[in-house]
Short mmCIF file of C-alpha atoms in Angstrom, two decimals:
data_model
loop_
_atom_site.label_atom_id
_atom_site.label_comp_id
_atom_site.label_asym_id
_atom_site.label_seq_id
_atom_site.Cartn_x
_atom_site.Cartn_y
_atom_site.Cartn_z
CA UNK A 1 18.81 -5.11 20.53
CA UNK A 2 17.23 -2.09 20.54
CA UNK A 3 18.42 1.18 19.58
CA UNK A 4 19.26 2.48 22.61
CA UNK A 5 21.99 -0.40 23.24
CA UNK A 6 23.27 -0.48 19.23
CA UNK A 7 23.77 3.66 19.92
CA UNK A 8 26.02 2.79 23.37
CA UNK A 9 27.83 0.17 21.11
CA UNK A 10 28.33 2.58 18.71
CA UNK A 11 30.09 5.15 21.02
CA UNK A 12 32.15 2.78 22.90
CA UNK A 13 33.60 1.60 19.54
CA UNK A 14 33.66 5.32 18.58
CA UNK A 15 35.83 5.77 21.73
CA UNK A 16 38.30 2.59 21.36
CA UNK A 17 38.90 3.21 18.04
CA UNK A 18 40.05 7.23 18.74
CA UNK A 19 41.85 6.34 21.79
CA UNK A 20 44.13 3.55 19.83
CA UNK A 21 44.59 6.30 16.79
CA UNK A 22 45.54 8.87 19.69
CA UNK A 23 47.97 5.83 21.42
CA UNK A 24 49.86 5.54 18.25
CA UNK A 25 51.28 8.85 18.91
CA UNK A 26 51.09 9.34 22.51
CA UNK A 27 51.65 8.17 26.18
CA UNK A 28 48.16 7.02 27.84
CA UNK A 29 49.27 10.25 30.66
CA UNK A 30 48.92 12.56 27.58
CA UNK A 31 45.96 11.76 26.43
CA UNK A 32 42.78 13.77 28.16
CA UNK A 33 39.18 13.33 28.09
CA UNK A 34 38.33 16.13 25.41
CA UNK A 35 40.78 15.19 22.96
CA UNK A 36 39.73 11.89 23.13
CA UNK A 37 35.88 12.87 22.84
CA UNK A 38 36.69 15.05 19.92
CA UNK A 39 38.54 12.86 17.96
CA UNK A 40 36.13 10.16 18.40
CA UNK A 41 33.48 12.51 17.44
CA UNK A 42 31.04 11.97 20.88
CA UNK A 43 29.64 14.12 23.88
CA UNK A 44 31.32 14.32 27.23
CA UNK A 45 28.53 12.81 28.94
CA UNK A 46 28.51 9.62 26.17
CA UNK A 47 32.32 8.48 27.71
CA UNK A 48 31.44 9.03 31.14
CA UNK A 49 28.03 7.35 30.68
CA UNK A 50 30.01 4.10 29.48
CA UNK A 51 33.30 4.41 30.82
CA UNK A 52 35.07 6.25 34.31
CA UNK A 53 38.66 6.09 32.44
CA UNK A 54 40.82 5.63 29.68
CA UNK A 55 42.17 2.67 30.84
CA UNK A 56 38.86 1.35 31.57
CA UNK A 57 38.80 1.56 27.77
CA UNK A 58 42.04 -0.53 27.31
CA UNK A 59 40.28 -3.37 29.21
CA UNK A 60 36.86 -3.32 27.37
CA UNK A 61 38.71 -3.57 24.15
CA UNK A 62 40.79 -6.21 25.88
CA UNK A 63 37.22 -8.13 26.58
CA UNK A 64 36.00 -7.54 23.01
CA UNK A 65 39.23 -9.04 21.36
CA UNK A 66 38.90 -11.89 23.96
CA UNK A 67 35.04 -12.16 22.96
CA UNK A 68 36.36 -12.29 18.76
CA UNK A 69 39.07 -15.01 19.82
CA UNK A 70 36.18 -17.19 21.40
CA UNK A 71 33.55 -16.73 18.37
CA UNK A 72 36.74 -17.05 15.95
CA UNK A 73 38.29 -19.82 17.43
CA UNK A 74 38.61 -23.27 15.33
CA UNK A 75 38.60 -25.78 18.48
CA UNK A 76 36.75 -25.43 21.70
CA UNK A 77 39.87 -25.92 23.69
CA UNK A 78 43.61 -25.20 23.58
CA UNK A 79 46.04 -27.72 21.67
CA UNK A 80 49.31 -25.85 21.47
CA UNK A 81 50.84 -29.32 19.67
CA UNK A 82 48.16 -28.67 17.00
CA UNK A 83 50.38 -26.89 13.79
CA UNK A 84 46.86 -25.96 11.87
CA UNK A 85 45.54 -24.47 15.34
CA UNK A 86 48.58 -22.41 16.31
CA UNK A 87 48.99 -21.14 12.86
CA UNK A 88 45.25 -19.84 13.33
CA UNK A 89 46.26 -18.70 16.39
CA UNK A 90 49.31 -16.92 15.72
CA UNK A 91 47.30 -15.11 12.80
CA UNK A 92 44.52 -14.05 15.33
CA UNK A 93 47.10 -12.32 17.29
CA UNK A 94 48.74 -10.63 14.29
CA UNK A 95 45.79 -9.31 12.96
CA UNK A 96 45.28 -7.38 16.15
CA UNK A 97 49.46 -6.85 16.62
CA UNK A 98 48.49 -3.12 16.59
CA UNK A 99 46.46 -3.23 19.58
CA UNK A 100 48.00 -6.14 21.58
CA UNK A 101 51.60 -4.00 21.60
CA UNK A 102 49.50 -0.71 22.53
CA UNK A 103 47.62 -2.53 25.13
CA UNK A 104 50.92 -4.20 26.44
CA UNK A 105 52.73 -0.96 26.07
CA UNK A 106 50.27 1.16 28.41
CA UNK A 107 50.90 -1.11 30.98
CA UNK A 108 48.19 -4.20 30.42
CA UNK A 109 51.12 -6.95 30.24
CA UNK A 110 49.38 -8.92 33.14
CA UNK A 111 45.71 -8.49 31.75
CA UNK A 112 46.99 -9.67 28.51
CA UNK A 113 48.93 -13.22 30.72
CA UNK A 114 45.53 -13.61 32.03
CA UNK A 115 43.61 -13.49 29.10
CA UNK A 116 46.08 -15.89 27.45
CA UNK A 117 45.87 -17.75 30.25
CA UNK A 118 41.88 -17.83 30.60
CA UNK A 119 42.10 -18.83 27.20
CA UNK A 120 43.83 -21.27 27.33
CA UNK A 121 41.75 -23.35 30.07
CA UNK A 122 38.34 -22.59 27.84
CA UNK A 123 36.37 -25.75 27.72
CA UNK A 124 38.96 -27.40 30.21
CA UNK A 125 37.42 -28.61 33.65
CA UNK A 126 40.98 -27.49 35.44
CA UNK A 127 40.05 -30.13 38.66
CA UNK A 128 40.09 -33.32 36.73
CA UNK A 129 43.73 -32.18 35.36
CA UNK A 130 46.45 -33.73 37.33
CA UNK A 131 49.18 -31.41 37.98
CA UNK A 132 51.49 -32.38 35.32
CA UNK A 133 48.06 -31.08 33.25
CA UNK A 134 47.99 -28.29 34.62
CA UNK A 135 51.21 -27.36 34.16
CA UNK A 136 51.41 -28.33 30.83
CA UNK A 137 48.28 -25.46 29.63
CA UNK A 138 50.41 -22.52 31.97
CA UNK A 139 53.79 -23.33 30.37
CA UNK A 140 51.96 -23.60 26.62
CA UNK A 141 50.39 -20.37 27.39
CA UNK A 142 53.29 -18.45 29.29
CA UNK A 143 55.45 -19.58 26.09
CA UNK A 144 53.03 -18.17 23.69
CA UNK A 145 52.73 -15.10 25.39
CA UNK A 146 56.46 -14.62 25.24
CA UNK A 147 57.05 -16.20 21.76
CA UNK A 148 53.74 -14.32 20.41
CA UNK A 149 55.26 -10.57 22.35
CA UNK A 150 58.42 -11.18 20.92
CA UNK A 151 57.52 -11.91 17.37
CA UNK A 152 54.98 -8.54 17.19
CA UNK A 153 57.69 -6.58 18.76
CA UNK A 154 60.22 -7.72 16.09
CA UNK A 155 57.95 -6.83 13.18
CA UNK A 156 55.94 -10.60 12.86
CA UNK A 157 58.49 -11.11 9.95
CA UNK A 158 57.96 -14.15 9.68
CA UNK A 159 54.58 -15.61 8.68
CA UNK A 160 52.29 -17.55 11.27
CA UNK A 161 52.67 -20.78 9.51
CA UNK A 162 56.30 -20.68 10.22
CA UNK A 163 56.15 -19.14 13.36
CA UNK A 164 53.49 -22.07 14.57
CA UNK A 165 55.90 -25.01 12.86
CA UNK A 166 58.74 -23.49 15.33
CA UNK A 167 56.58 -23.34 18.25
CA UNK A 168 54.64 -26.93 18.05
CA UNK A 169 58.23 -28.08 17.25
CA UNK A 170 59.60 -26.55 20.19
CA UNK A 171 56.00 -27.50 22.52
CA UNK A 172 56.28 -31.19 21.29
CA UNK A 173 60.26 -31.46 22.42
CA UNK A 174 59.57 -30.35 25.68
CA UNK A 175 56.23 -32.06 26.52
CA UNK A 176 57.94 -35.63 25.31
CA UNK A 177 61.29 -34.19 27.68
CA UNK A 178 59.18 -34.03 30.37
CA UNK A 179 57.78 -37.84 30.19
#
């Protein structure tokens, strides 16, 4: 990676962190570009060279979270019945809870669900699945999204281990009931 690319990444990360910092105290609609670039310590031209809007920064961070997830994921596929995997998965979301909740609060629930669906399909050839296989994937993804959001919104009082045990148990029960 050359110096220019590295500088662009540094500017993007500064803008992301500044925006999320500002979102702790304000709604997205209350934040101006001037306030953001001052907080980030970058020039206005640097902002516009990298992003067209504040919403684009949020989308960029969502993609960054997806990339981090895929890089760190211990499995090349999703298995909602695998307790160790689900402990890791809930732990990952807890680690990024603040950003995930801000993304949801700023109206990015739909992209979050789409992202979870995309992650759930990682490494799976959907065309090779029958209807039940596809339903099982989307059932797990939807359940995971709702359980995770509720867990994070209520302060993630349970450990990732505790919530994963409950989730896996219910998921397996649901799968068995469907057979």
